[in-house]
Every structure is written in C-alpha cells, then in structure tokens.
XYZ file of C-alpha atoms in Angstrom:
165
model
C 98.760 100.308 91.391
C 96.096 97.603 92.646
C 93.190 99.607 92.739
C 91.255 96.092 94.120
C 91.917 92.326 95.311
C 88.585 90.592 95.165
C 87.278 87.127 95.596
C 84.683 86.292 93.590
C 83.975 82.763 92.403
C 83.046 83.555 88.676
C 86.180 85.922 88.477
C 85.111 87.998 85.416
C 81.208 88.675 84.865
C 79.013 91.518 85.225
C 79.275 92.713 88.236
C 83.457 92.845 87.677
C 83.355 93.868 84.241
C 80.822 96.740 84.363
C 80.165 98.236 87.786
C 83.691 97.541 89.319
C 85.830 98.303 86.573
C 84.115 101.307 86.139
C 84.016 102.659 89.671
C 87.636 101.862 90.008
C 88.704 103.429 86.588
C 90.999 100.458 86.212
C 92.892 99.543 82.506
C 94.181 96.086 83.828
C 92.172 93.178 85.086
C 94.678 90.660 86.455
C 92.968 86.824 86.990
C 95.647 84.710 89.351
C 94.482 81.125 89.444
C 96.617 78.475 89.050
C 94.060 75.677 87.410
C 92.164 78.355 84.821
C 96.231 79.288 83.619
C 95.822 75.662 82.038
C 92.489 75.797 80.504
C 92.248 77.598 77.238
C 88.380 77.564 76.878
C 88.209 79.248 80.153
C 90.650 82.172 79.276
C 89.123 82.386 76.167
C 85.751 82.821 78.398
C 87.256 85.350 80.959
C 88.813 87.516 78.433
C 85.619 87.248 76.341
C 83.909 89.050 79.680
C 86.458 91.594 80.218
C 85.541 94.841 79.134
C 87.115 97.020 76.535
C 88.188 99.280 78.722
C 90.764 96.893 80.733
C 93.361 94.441 79.137
C 92.572 90.939 80.962
C 95.634 89.034 82.227
C 95.201 85.428 83.382
C 98.450 83.744 85.348
C 99.253 81.326 87.874
C 99.477 82.806 91.200
C 103.137 82.968 91.791
C 103.574 84.635 87.993
C 100.470 87.492 89.142
C 102.706 88.172 92.228
C 105.828 88.458 90.221
C 103.790 90.970 87.691
C 102.174 93.025 91.240
C 105.709 93.158 92.799
C 107.602 94.495 89.329
C 107.846 98.866 89.669
C 106.627 98.963 85.997
C 103.031 97.955 87.607
C 102.993 100.866 89.246
C 101.620 103.228 86.634
C 98.659 100.695 85.941
C 95.264 100.733 87.588
C 94.873 96.830 88.394
C 92.031 95.041 89.573
C 93.507 91.221 90.430
C 90.753 88.714 91.162
C 90.831 85.213 92.273
C 88.331 82.633 93.123
C 89.038 81.033 96.550
C 90.619 82.356 100.117
C 93.569 79.932 99.522
C 94.878 81.925 96.672
C 94.140 84.938 98.452
C 96.404 84.215 101.059
C 98.936 83.200 98.937
C 98.946 86.195 96.896
C 98.917 88.648 99.671
C 101.905 86.561 101.417
C 103.682 87.465 98.220
C 102.879 90.665 97.571
C 103.456 92.863 100.607
C 101.529 95.918 98.965
C 97.705 94.771 99.348
C 96.360 96.280 102.007
C 92.742 95.242 101.756
C 90.945 92.098 100.133
C 87.540 92.410 98.888
C 85.506 89.355 99.327
C 82.031 88.787 97.597
C 80.272 85.580 95.573
C 82.661 83.356 97.441
C 81.890 79.562 98.138
C 78.762 79.338 96.256
C 79.862 77.445 93.618
C 80.750 73.588 94.673
C 79.369 70.612 94.667
C 78.904 70.492 98.393
C 77.669 73.751 99.575
C 75.737 72.109 102.685
C 79.130 71.293 104.145
C 79.993 74.899 104.073
C 78.947 77.501 106.487
C 76.633 80.584 105.326
C 77.880 83.919 106.219
C 75.658 85.944 104.133
C 73.934 85.575 100.959
C 76.631 85.256 98.779
C 79.896 84.206 100.801
C 79.863 80.355 102.122
C 82.913 79.207 104.123
C 84.738 76.460 104.880
C 86.949 75.618 108.046
C 90.117 75.924 105.768
C 88.433 79.269 104.532
C 88.105 80.666 107.828
C 91.942 79.911 108.422
C 92.841 81.633 105.326
C 90.611 84.513 105.965
C 92.279 84.990 109.557
C 96.012 84.319 108.339
C 95.339 87.345 105.493
C 93.718 89.180 108.816
C 96.860 88.666 110.843
C 99.153 90.436 108.146
C 97.053 93.650 108.586
C 95.423 93.492 105.775
C 91.404 94.683 105.963
C 89.240 91.977 104.839
C 86.158 93.316 103.685
C 82.328 92.460 102.751
C 80.960 94.273 99.705
C 79.570 92.976 96.754
C 79.135 96.172 94.635
C 80.294 99.728 95.429
C 76.924 100.900 96.237
C 76.885 98.578 99.114
C 77.824 99.295 102.423
C 81.289 97.963 103.210
C 81.169 95.382 106.396
C 84.242 93.457 108.164
C 84.114 90.208 106.962
C 86.448 88.926 109.891
C 83.255 90.085 112.372
C 81.028 88.224 110.173
C 83.038 85.316 110.623
C 83.356 85.849 114.330
C 79.360 86.237 114.326
C 78.775 83.326 112.593
C 80.841 81.008 114.745
C 78.864 82.447 117.759
C-alpha cells in the first residue's frame, strides 16, 4: 500500500512527479501537511505538478494517517510526501505500517539556513529535526537518504551521527 514516505521541501516537483512515481508505479500521491491544506493556491499548484498517472490528495497529517490506516487503502500504491521531520514523525507515530522514511531535499527552503547543520548537499537540520529523526528510528523505522532511485541508499542516522562528531 505505502510505496514510499518521503520528506521533500518542495513536495511535488520533477523528481517526485516524474522519477519517483514512475520508479514506484504509484497511483496515488498523498501530501500530508497541516498548513498547505488551508492554502488553495498551493494546493492547486501541487495538483498541477502531479503526473496524470497518479491521483493527488492534500490533507492534514491526522487525516492522512486516517486514510493510510483505512483497510481500503491497501489496494492502492501510495507515495506519501511531507516537507519536514516533525510531520514525518507525527505520521509515523500514527501509522504503524510505515517501515522506511526516505529523506531528500530537506531543510533548505528557509530564511535561516545558516542556523542549520549541513548533512549533505540536500539535507540541512536543526536540533529539533535530529530529535525527530532519532525518535522515528527508535520506532524501528529505517531513515534513509536517497535523492533519486538511481542513487545509493545511505543511512541518515549514521550521517547525522558523523556530522555531530
């Protein structure tokens, strides 16, 4: 049912709309975000960016978790996208079926990038992000860094630990 849960600042964009959806063969994209659900312009933009091959839904995190926990979702191939570690943690706490979190393009869209720690070219974190990622990993969820399916998978928790040293 859940083909991928991904943190991506930009939510739906070329990498997601073209590369990931094709690679995974998903027929649904679910954006889980409490702020965007109330912004009609952003919702319209995201729906326009979604490929024709996948229906797009934009929901609050709690509503998204209800959909993902609904047995009717088991017949769908769903890619879930959030744009921050806190929403990912909240979703994972509410949906026990999530086993892996893919992280890429995270933390770069901000007014205060200098206050964040650079983990890779595409991931910047705050201490709160690190705490969220560790809380996710403590639930037995693999936290992986992979920008594109053709790139090697790296353990993000190890990357965080190495950056802290």
